[in-house]
Short mmCIF file of C-alpha atoms and ligand atoms in Angstrom, two decimals:
data_model
loop_
_atom_site.label_atom_id
_atom_site.label_comp_id
_atom_site.label_asym_id
_atom_site.label_seq_id
_atom_site.Cartn_x
_atom_site.Cartn_y
_atom_site.Cartn_z
CA MET A 1 -112.70 -73.84 124.61
CA LYS A 2 -108.47 -72.98 123.90
CA GLN A 3 -106.81 -74.40 126.60
CA ILE A 4 -103.66 -72.22 127.60
CA PRO A 5 -100.96 -74.22 129.91
CA MET A 6 -98.50 -72.84 132.06
CA LEU A 7 -95.73 -74.10 129.73
CA ASP A 8 -95.54 -75.92 126.89
CA LEU A 9 -92.74 -78.32 126.94
CA ARG A 10 -93.69 -80.47 123.93
CA ALA A 11 -93.03 -77.45 121.80
CA GLU A 12 -90.03 -76.38 123.27
CA TYR A 13 -88.80 -79.66 122.30
CA GLU A 14 -90.28 -79.53 118.76
CA TYR A 15 -88.34 -76.13 118.28
CA MET A 16 -85.23 -77.60 119.66
CA ARG A 17 -85.62 -81.06 118.30
CA ASP A 18 -82.84 -81.51 115.73
CA ASP A 19 -80.28 -80.11 118.20
CA ILE A 20 -81.44 -82.27 121.09
CA ASP A 21 -81.61 -85.51 119.17
CA ALA A 22 -78.49 -85.21 117.92
CA ALA A 23 -76.96 -84.87 121.64
CA ILE A 24 -78.90 -87.75 122.90
CA THR A 25 -77.61 -90.01 119.46
CA LYS A 26 -74.00 -88.92 120.58
CA CYS A 27 -74.58 -90.05 123.81
CA LEU A 28 -76.01 -93.56 122.82
CA GLU A 29 -72.91 -93.82 120.28
CA HIS A 30 -70.28 -93.38 123.28
CA GLN A 31 -72.28 -94.93 126.40
CA LYS A 32 -70.18 -93.09 128.92
CA TRP A 33 -73.32 -92.50 131.03
CA ILE A 34 -71.40 -91.60 134.19
CA LEU A 35 -69.11 -87.98 133.97
CA GLY A 36 -69.29 -88.29 130.46
CA PRO A 37 -67.35 -85.31 128.19
CA GLU A 38 -70.93 -83.86 127.88
CA VAL A 39 -70.59 -82.98 131.63
CA LYS A 40 -67.32 -81.23 131.49
CA GLU A 41 -68.12 -79.31 128.35
CA LEU A 42 -71.62 -78.15 130.03
CA GLU A 43 -69.63 -76.97 133.06
CA GLU A 44 -67.00 -75.19 131.08
CA LYS A 45 -69.86 -73.42 128.63
CA ILE A 46 -71.69 -72.17 131.47
CA ALA A 47 -68.65 -70.91 133.22
CA GLY A 48 -67.89 -68.82 130.55
CA TYR A 49 -71.41 -67.25 130.30
CA LEU A 50 -71.45 -66.75 133.69
CA GLY A 51 -67.93 -65.08 134.10
CA VAL A 52 -66.82 -67.45 136.68
CA LYS A 53 -63.59 -70.07 137.40
CA HIS A 54 -65.65 -72.83 138.39
CA CYS A 55 -68.65 -74.64 137.44
CA ILE A 56 -69.96 -78.00 139.06
CA CYS A 57 -72.74 -79.78 137.77
CA ILE A 58 -74.88 -81.83 140.37
CA SER A 59 -78.00 -84.00 140.40
CA SER A 60 -80.57 -80.89 141.25
CA GLY A 61 -80.96 -77.29 142.82
CA THR A 62 -81.71 -78.64 145.73
CA ASP A 63 -77.90 -80.42 145.93
CA ALA A 64 -76.72 -77.72 144.61
CA LEU A 65 -77.59 -75.63 147.87
CA VAL A 66 -76.68 -78.33 150.07
CA LEU A 67 -73.52 -78.97 148.68
CA SER A 68 -72.82 -75.51 148.70
CA LEU A 69 -73.46 -75.16 152.32
CA ARG A 70 -71.74 -78.06 153.23
CA ALA A 71 -68.40 -76.98 151.33
CA LEU A 72 -68.57 -73.82 153.23
CA ALA A 73 -68.93 -75.66 156.36
CA ILE A 74 -66.13 -77.73 155.67
CA LYS A 75 -63.98 -74.63 154.70
CA THR A 76 -64.99 -72.31 157.21
CA LYS A 77 -65.39 -74.23 160.16
CA GLY A 78 -63.41 -77.46 159.25
CA GLN A 79 -66.19 -79.59 160.24
CA GLU A 80 -68.89 -81.63 158.06
CA TYR A 81 -71.60 -79.86 159.00
CA PHE A 82 -72.57 -75.96 160.74
CA ASP A 83 -73.70 -76.27 163.93
CA LYS A 84 -77.18 -75.90 165.23
CA THR A 85 -76.04 -72.30 166.46
CA ASP A 86 -74.87 -71.17 163.12
CA GLU A 87 -78.08 -68.94 161.65
CA ILE A 88 -78.42 -68.83 157.85
CA ILE A 89 -80.71 -66.23 156.86
CA THR A 90 -83.36 -66.67 153.72
CA THR A 91 -86.44 -65.91 153.05
CA PRO A 92 -89.66 -67.53 154.03
CA PHE A 93 -91.24 -66.64 150.39
CA THR A 94 -89.61 -69.19 148.71
CA PHE A 95 -89.33 -72.98 147.59
CA THR A 96 -88.98 -75.41 150.48
CA ALA A 97 -85.72 -76.78 149.39
CA THR A 98 -84.29 -73.28 150.03
CA GLY A 99 -84.77 -73.73 153.71
CA ASP A 100 -84.47 -77.36 153.96
CA ALA A 101 -81.05 -77.25 152.57
CA ILE A 102 -79.93 -75.30 155.30
CA LEU A 103 -81.32 -77.92 157.61
CA ARG A 104 -79.55 -80.62 155.82
CA SER A 105 -76.59 -78.71 156.20
CA GLY A 106 -76.63 -78.50 159.89
CA ALA A 107 -77.49 -75.18 160.50
CA THR A 108 -80.64 -73.06 161.70
CA PRO A 109 -82.66 -70.98 159.08
CA VAL A 110 -83.50 -67.41 160.27
CA PHE A 111 -86.50 -66.07 158.27
CA VAL A 112 -86.15 -62.40 157.26
CA ASP A 113 -89.51 -61.00 155.67
CA ILE A 114 -89.47 -59.55 152.07
CA ASP A 115 -89.87 -56.23 150.21
CA PRO A 116 -93.67 -56.44 149.39
CA ALA A 117 -92.73 -55.19 145.95
CA THR A 118 -90.40 -57.12 144.48
CA TYR A 119 -90.74 -60.48 146.82
CA ASN A 120 -87.24 -60.53 147.64
CA ILE A 121 -85.59 -60.28 150.86
CA ASP A 122 -85.39 -57.24 152.61
CA PRO A 123 -81.51 -56.14 153.09
CA ILE A 124 -82.94 -53.55 155.66
CA LYS A 125 -84.95 -56.25 157.54
CA ILE A 126 -81.51 -58.27 157.63
CA LYS A 127 -79.43 -55.57 159.06
CA LYS A 128 -82.16 -54.89 161.67
CA TYR A 129 -81.70 -58.55 162.66
CA LEU A 130 -77.95 -58.85 162.86
CA THR A 131 -77.75 -55.44 164.78
CA GLN A 132 -80.53 -56.51 167.29
CA ASN A 133 -78.03 -59.88 167.56
CA SER A 134 -75.19 -58.30 167.92
CA LYS A 135 -76.28 -56.32 170.94
CA LEU A 136 -77.24 -59.49 173.05
CA GLU A 137 -74.02 -59.77 175.42
CA THR A 138 -73.64 -63.45 175.08
CA PRO A 139 -75.36 -64.05 171.79
CA ASP A 140 -75.91 -68.07 172.02
CA SER A 141 -76.31 -68.02 168.08
CA LYS A 142 -74.31 -66.38 165.23
CA VAL A 143 -75.12 -65.89 161.97
CA VAL A 144 -72.61 -67.24 159.35
CA GLY A 145 -74.37 -66.71 155.77
CA ILE A 146 -77.45 -65.53 153.74
CA ILE A 147 -78.82 -67.23 150.99
CA PRO A 148 -80.81 -64.73 148.88
CA VAL A 149 -83.06 -66.11 146.17
CA HIS A 150 -83.50 -64.35 142.98
CA LEU A 151 -87.30 -65.16 142.91
CA TYR A 152 -89.31 -65.26 139.84
CA GLY A 153 -86.20 -64.54 137.70
CA GLN A 154 -85.66 -60.97 139.34
CA SER A 155 -82.27 -60.50 141.08
CA CYS A 156 -81.97 -59.41 144.69
CA GLN A 157 -80.51 -56.04 146.01
CA MET A 158 -77.29 -57.23 145.84
CA ASP A 159 -75.07 -54.16 146.46
CA GLU A 160 -77.09 -53.92 149.94
CA LEU A 161 -76.63 -57.96 150.55
CA LYS A 162 -72.94 -57.81 149.75
CA ALA A 163 -72.07 -54.74 152.00
CA ILE A 164 -73.97 -56.40 154.69
CA ALA A 165 -71.97 -59.94 154.27
CA LYS A 166 -68.86 -57.80 154.20
CA GLU A 167 -69.40 -55.80 157.40
CA TYR A 168 -70.94 -59.16 159.34
CA ASN A 169 -68.11 -61.64 157.78
CA LEU A 170 -71.16 -63.79 156.31
CA PHE A 171 -71.15 -65.79 153.30
CA VAL A 172 -73.57 -65.27 150.43
CA VAL A 173 -74.92 -68.58 148.48
CA GLU A 174 -77.14 -67.28 145.52
CA ASP A 175 -80.10 -69.29 144.88
CA VAL A 176 -80.75 -68.95 141.21
CA ALA A 177 -83.00 -71.74 140.54
CA GLN A 178 -85.36 -69.30 139.04
CA ALA A 179 -83.25 -67.05 137.31
CA PHE A 180 -80.57 -68.16 135.15
CA GLY A 181 -79.36 -65.49 132.82
CA GLY A 182 -80.45 -62.91 134.94
CA ILE A 183 -78.59 -60.04 135.65
CA TRP A 184 -77.47 -57.40 138.36
CA LYS A 185 -75.61 -54.38 137.43
CA GLY A 186 -73.82 -55.92 134.82
CA LYS A 187 -73.11 -59.34 136.27
CA LYS A 188 -74.86 -62.46 135.92
CA LEU A 189 -76.79 -63.77 138.44
CA GLY A 190 -74.75 -66.56 140.56
CA SER A 191 -71.52 -64.83 139.67
CA ILE A 192 -71.79 -62.29 142.95
CA GLY A 193 -71.87 -64.61 145.83
CA ASN A 194 -69.37 -67.17 147.25
CA THR A 195 -71.50 -69.86 144.99
CA GLY A 196 -74.21 -70.16 143.05
CA ALA A 197 -76.92 -72.63 143.12
CA PHE A 198 -78.71 -73.46 139.74
CA SER A 199 -81.80 -75.53 139.12
CA PHE A 200 -82.34 -77.60 135.58
CA PHE A 201 -85.65 -78.79 136.99
CA PRO A 202 -87.72 -79.12 133.47
CA SER A 203 -89.76 -75.94 133.75
CA LYS A 204 -86.66 -73.91 134.69
CA ASN A 205 -85.46 -71.26 132.41
CA LEU A 206 -82.40 -73.73 131.44
CA GLY A 207 -84.67 -76.89 131.89
CA GLY A 208 -83.48 -80.55 131.56
CA PHE A 209 -85.46 -83.98 130.74
CA GLY A 210 -85.33 -84.61 134.78
CA ASP A 211 -83.64 -83.28 137.53
CA GLY A 212 -80.28 -81.11 137.48
CA GLY A 213 -78.65 -78.26 138.87
CA MET A 214 -75.17 -76.51 139.16
CA VAL A 215 -72.87 -74.77 141.48
CA SER A 216 -70.59 -71.80 140.23
CA THR A 217 -68.10 -70.09 142.13
CA ASP A 218 -64.90 -68.27 141.88
CA ASP A 219 -63.24 -69.93 144.96
CA ASP A 220 -60.49 -72.44 144.58
CA GLU A 221 -61.10 -74.26 147.70
CA LEU A 222 -64.61 -74.29 147.60
CA ALA A 223 -64.97 -75.77 143.87
CA PRO A 224 -63.00 -78.92 144.72
CA LEU A 225 -65.14 -79.81 147.98
CA VAL A 226 -67.88 -79.80 145.93
CA ARG A 227 -66.51 -81.88 143.15
CA MET A 228 -65.85 -84.08 145.89
CA LEU A 229 -68.83 -84.46 148.07
CA LEU A 230 -70.88 -85.38 144.87
CA LYS A 231 -68.62 -88.11 144.32
CA HIS A 232 -69.03 -89.83 147.55
CA GLY A 233 -66.72 -87.36 149.55
CA GLY A 234 -63.59 -87.91 148.18
CA LYS A 235 -61.33 -87.45 145.03
CA ASP A 236 -60.97 -91.26 145.11
CA LYS A 237 -64.24 -92.91 145.75
CA TYR A 238 -62.94 -96.02 146.98
CA ASN A 239 -61.12 -93.91 149.68
CA VAL A 240 -62.97 -90.92 150.66
CA ASP A 241 -62.30 -87.60 153.08
CA HIS A 242 -65.71 -86.63 153.76
CA ILE A 243 -69.45 -87.29 154.62
CA GLY A 244 -70.74 -87.60 150.88
CA TYR A 245 -73.33 -87.97 148.23
CA ASN A 246 -73.69 -89.73 144.75
CA ALA A 247 -74.82 -86.12 143.40
CA ARG A 248 -73.52 -86.22 140.11
CA LEU A 249 -75.78 -84.91 137.08
CA ASP A 250 -75.97 -87.95 134.42
CA THR A 251 -74.17 -87.29 130.91
CA LEU A 252 -77.35 -87.34 129.33
CA GLN A 253 -78.93 -84.76 131.08
CA ALA A 254 -75.94 -82.67 130.21
CA ALA A 255 -76.17 -83.53 126.47
CA VAL A 256 -79.85 -82.27 126.77
CA LEU A 257 -78.85 -79.27 128.67
CA LEU A 258 -76.04 -78.21 126.16
CA ALA A 259 -78.21 -78.60 123.22
CA LYS A 260 -80.96 -76.60 124.99
CA PHE A 261 -78.39 -73.91 126.39
CA LYS A 262 -77.86 -72.55 122.78
CA TYR A 263 -81.63 -71.00 123.07
CA LEU A 264 -81.26 -69.47 126.73
CA ASP A 265 -80.61 -66.15 126.02
CA GLU A 266 -83.44 -65.81 123.32
CA PHE A 267 -85.70 -67.57 125.57
CA ASN A 268 -85.06 -65.24 128.11
CA GLU A 269 -85.67 -62.32 125.81
CA LYS A 270 -89.25 -64.36 124.68
CA ARG A 271 -90.00 -64.18 128.28
CA ARG A 272 -89.44 -60.68 128.69
CA ARG A 273 -91.64 -59.99 125.51
CA ILE A 274 -94.42 -61.72 127.07
CA ALA A 275 -93.94 -59.76 130.37
CA GLU A 276 -94.15 -56.55 128.57
CA LEU A 277 -97.35 -57.52 126.81
CA TYR A 278 -98.86 -58.35 129.98
CA ASN A 279 -97.79 -55.06 131.42
CA GLN A 280 -99.42 -53.43 128.78
CA GLY A 281 -102.58 -55.75 128.66
CA LEU A 282 -102.97 -55.73 132.54
CA HIS A 283 -101.89 -51.99 133.39
CA GLY A 284 -104.78 -49.97 135.43
CA ILE A 285 -106.97 -52.52 136.28
CA SER A 286 -107.76 -51.47 139.93
CA ASP A 287 -106.45 -53.68 142.71
CA LEU A 288 -104.48 -55.86 140.25
CA ILE A 289 -100.74 -55.49 141.26
CA LEU A 290 -98.39 -56.15 138.47
CA PRO A 291 -94.31 -57.21 139.12
CA SER A 292 -92.37 -54.17 140.52
CA GLU A 293 -90.45 -53.91 136.95
CA ALA A 294 -93.77 -52.87 135.31
CA GLU A 295 -93.76 -49.89 137.72
CA SER A 296 -90.05 -49.12 138.34
CA LEU A 297 -87.63 -47.74 136.29
CA LYS A 298 -84.92 -48.08 138.64
CA LEU A 299 -85.39 -51.84 139.23
CA LYS A 300 -85.31 -51.97 135.46
CA ALA A 301 -82.33 -50.11 134.85
CA GLN A 302 -80.44 -52.03 137.42
CA SER A 303 -81.55 -55.85 136.62
CA TYR A 304 -82.47 -57.96 134.01
CA HIS A 305 -85.18 -59.89 134.85
CA VAL A 306 -85.81 -63.15 133.22
CA TYR A 307 -89.52 -63.73 134.36
CA HIS A 308 -89.58 -67.20 135.45
CA GLN A 309 -92.64 -66.55 136.24
CA TYR A 310 -94.89 -63.32 135.49
CA THR A 311 -96.99 -63.08 139.13
CA VAL A 312 -99.47 -60.66 139.76
CA ARG A 313 -101.34 -60.18 142.78
CA THR A 314 -104.61 -59.47 144.36
CA GLU A 315 -106.95 -59.90 147.49
CA ARG A 316 -109.27 -61.64 145.23
CA ARG A 317 -106.72 -64.11 143.92
CA ASP A 318 -108.74 -67.51 144.33
CA GLU A 319 -111.43 -66.11 142.60
CA LEU A 320 -109.34 -64.86 139.65
CA GLN A 321 -107.76 -68.79 139.73
CA ASN A 322 -110.95 -70.22 139.35
CA TYR A 323 -112.62 -67.80 136.83
CA LEU A 324 -109.13 -68.52 134.66
CA LYS A 325 -109.69 -71.94 134.85
CA GLU A 326 -113.01 -71.75 134.03
CA GLN A 327 -111.75 -69.89 130.84
CA GLY A 328 -109.06 -72.50 129.96
CA ILE A 329 -106.06 -70.69 131.42
CA SER A 330 -103.69 -72.44 133.74
CA THR A 331 -102.25 -70.50 136.71
CA MET A 332 -100.19 -71.38 139.48
CA ILE A 333 -99.81 -70.04 143.18
CA TYR A 334 -95.92 -69.61 143.88
CA TYR A 335 -96.41 -70.13 147.13
CA PRO A 336 -99.09 -70.96 148.85
CA PHE A 337 -97.56 -71.48 152.55
CA PRO A 338 -94.25 -69.46 153.47
CA LEU A 339 -91.82 -71.63 155.00
CA HIS A 340 -91.98 -70.48 158.41
CA LYS A 341 -95.67 -71.89 158.73
CA MET A 342 -94.52 -75.48 157.42
CA LYS A 343 -94.14 -78.17 159.95
CA VAL A 344 -90.62 -79.14 158.93
CA PHE A 345 -89.36 -75.66 160.48
CA GLU A 346 -91.17 -76.03 163.51
CA GLY A 347 -88.59 -75.53 166.27
CA ARG A 348 -85.92 -76.11 164.10
CA SER A 349 -85.63 -72.27 162.63
CA ARG A 350 -85.93 -68.50 164.00
CA ILE A 351 -87.91 -65.69 162.76
CA SER A 352 -86.68 -62.26 162.41
CA ASP A 353 -89.46 -59.96 163.61
CA ASN A 354 -92.57 -60.49 162.09
CA LEU A 355 -92.95 -61.70 158.11
CA SER A 356 -96.22 -60.00 157.39
CA ASN A 357 -95.18 -59.16 153.71
CA ALA A 358 -94.02 -63.03 152.99
CA GLU A 359 -97.68 -64.11 154.58
CA SER A 360 -99.90 -61.55 152.65
CA ALA A 361 -97.75 -62.36 149.57
CA CYS A 362 -98.81 -66.13 150.03
CA GLN A 363 -102.61 -64.75 150.27
CA GLY A 364 -102.38 -62.96 146.86
CA VAL A 365 -99.85 -63.87 144.25
CA LEU A 366 -100.63 -65.89 140.93
CA SER A 367 -98.61 -66.67 138.34
CA LEU A 368 -99.82 -66.17 134.82
CA PRO A 369 -98.65 -68.61 131.84
CA ILE A 370 -95.13 -67.71 130.31
CA GLU A 371 -94.11 -69.99 127.64
CA PRO A 372 -91.37 -68.46 125.82
CA LEU A 373 -92.94 -70.07 122.28
CA MET A 374 -96.71 -68.61 122.95
CA ASN A 375 -98.47 -66.93 120.57
CA GLU A 376 -98.82 -63.14 121.18
CA LYS A 377 -102.40 -63.72 120.36
CA ASP A 378 -102.59 -65.85 123.33
CA ILE A 379 -101.33 -63.22 125.52
CA VAL A 380 -103.44 -60.64 124.46
CA HIS A 381 -106.80 -63.38 124.91
CA ILE A 382 -105.55 -64.11 128.78
CA CYS A 383 -105.39 -59.99 129.28
CA GLU A 384 -108.89 -59.50 127.58
CA ILE A 385 -110.11 -62.27 130.00
CA VAL A 386 -108.38 -60.97 132.91
CA ASN A 387 -109.89 -57.29 132.38
CA LYS A 388 -113.25 -58.87 132.07
CA PHE A 389 -112.89 -60.38 135.51
CA LYS A 390 -112.99 -56.53 136.25
CA ILE A 391 -110.92 -56.51 140.00
C1 LIG B 1 -86.21 -71.31 144.67
C2 LIG B 1 -85.72 -72.20 144.16
N1 LIG B 1 -84.86 -73.06 144.86
C3 LIG B 1 -84.39 -74.35 144.78
C4 LIG B 1 -85.23 -74.80 144.22
C5 LIG B 1 -84.44 -76.44 144.20
O1 LIG B 1 -84.27 -77.15 143.00
P1 LIG B 1 -84.50 -78.30 142.51
O2 LIG B 1 -85.98 -78.69 142.17
O3 LIG B 1 -83.85 -78.68 141.11
O4 LIG B 1 -83.69 -79.56 143.42
C6 LIG B 1 -85.92 -74.75 143.19
C7 LIG B 1 -86.71 -75.24 142.15
O5 LIG B 1 -87.40 -76.32 142.20
C8 LIG B 1 -86.28 -73.18 143.37
O6 LIG B 1 -87.35 -72.41 142.73
#
């Protein structure tokens, strides 16, 4: 039986082999393994692509979030870390790292429910939390920022989020880990908030041969702070100012990423084509909910979805997943548990209202294979198999 994986990184390597091999060979020749020329070149290329003043390569997407928040604490509070009474709003329907980064910056995560159509944080619910909080006579805590996560490659409602941030004087750190190349009303994701945090984890839309990440920003104060933090906390690593990290991106990773970056837009277009084929082949199956873009022309016009995942939803998710496995089709559940149900956040986070949309999404979502180089026949085959399941 034919096996269809979620992703085929070997096929991608074969497609770009000459570029990648040449990039690695260049590193072998110059031997500048730490902060070599490829790191700077990647930063400049991506800054130009996003339309931002600064891009800073980091060791992972998680560190991109942590360093963004640490730099914001230093800039806005003159402190190394936020206080526990500083709250940062985010979604409970994301990868653990988003919430974990908030804890590691010293602040308290506040989980706000998602819009069930897009799976992204709901600005109306953020506003509700902020309004309730401001009515307290002596609020013991204060919201300082928001981390919207552009989940599965689709932009959050950035107009609403920016308006809320302006009204309440909050920073916005975009979690762009899943949405490199995505756009909101003409602006590249990662160029809208105070910073953008990108991940180059191998399975991401731009993935390296190991861990990697990046911070993007237009802020001339935050950029040098992030640069200091990733190199032990100082401009001079033998005489440092801040509590820093060793969070550099390897030259070798930067070289691989530079070679692959050439293909990012082409691959995002391929992902969108696959999504379109899924939309056509899976349309009209009762109880199978397709990604919101398939249903909403308004969303389609506002955002350029880069389909890091193509995620469907059904009440019979586990049955569907087992059935597809028997047919040789891999699937994944992103995510089986909302963050507020995880032990690490117990007693260390707050919940706004109820989080029932996030909880029920965890029960119903299923991501289908979306390898950019996938054969169109394979997508038709997957759609036929799903149709036979008769949801
Ligand atoms: C939404 C989200 N945020 C943050 C991260 C963390 O990125 P990394 O794995 O590169 O540390 C990931 C990915 O793994 C992610 O999907």
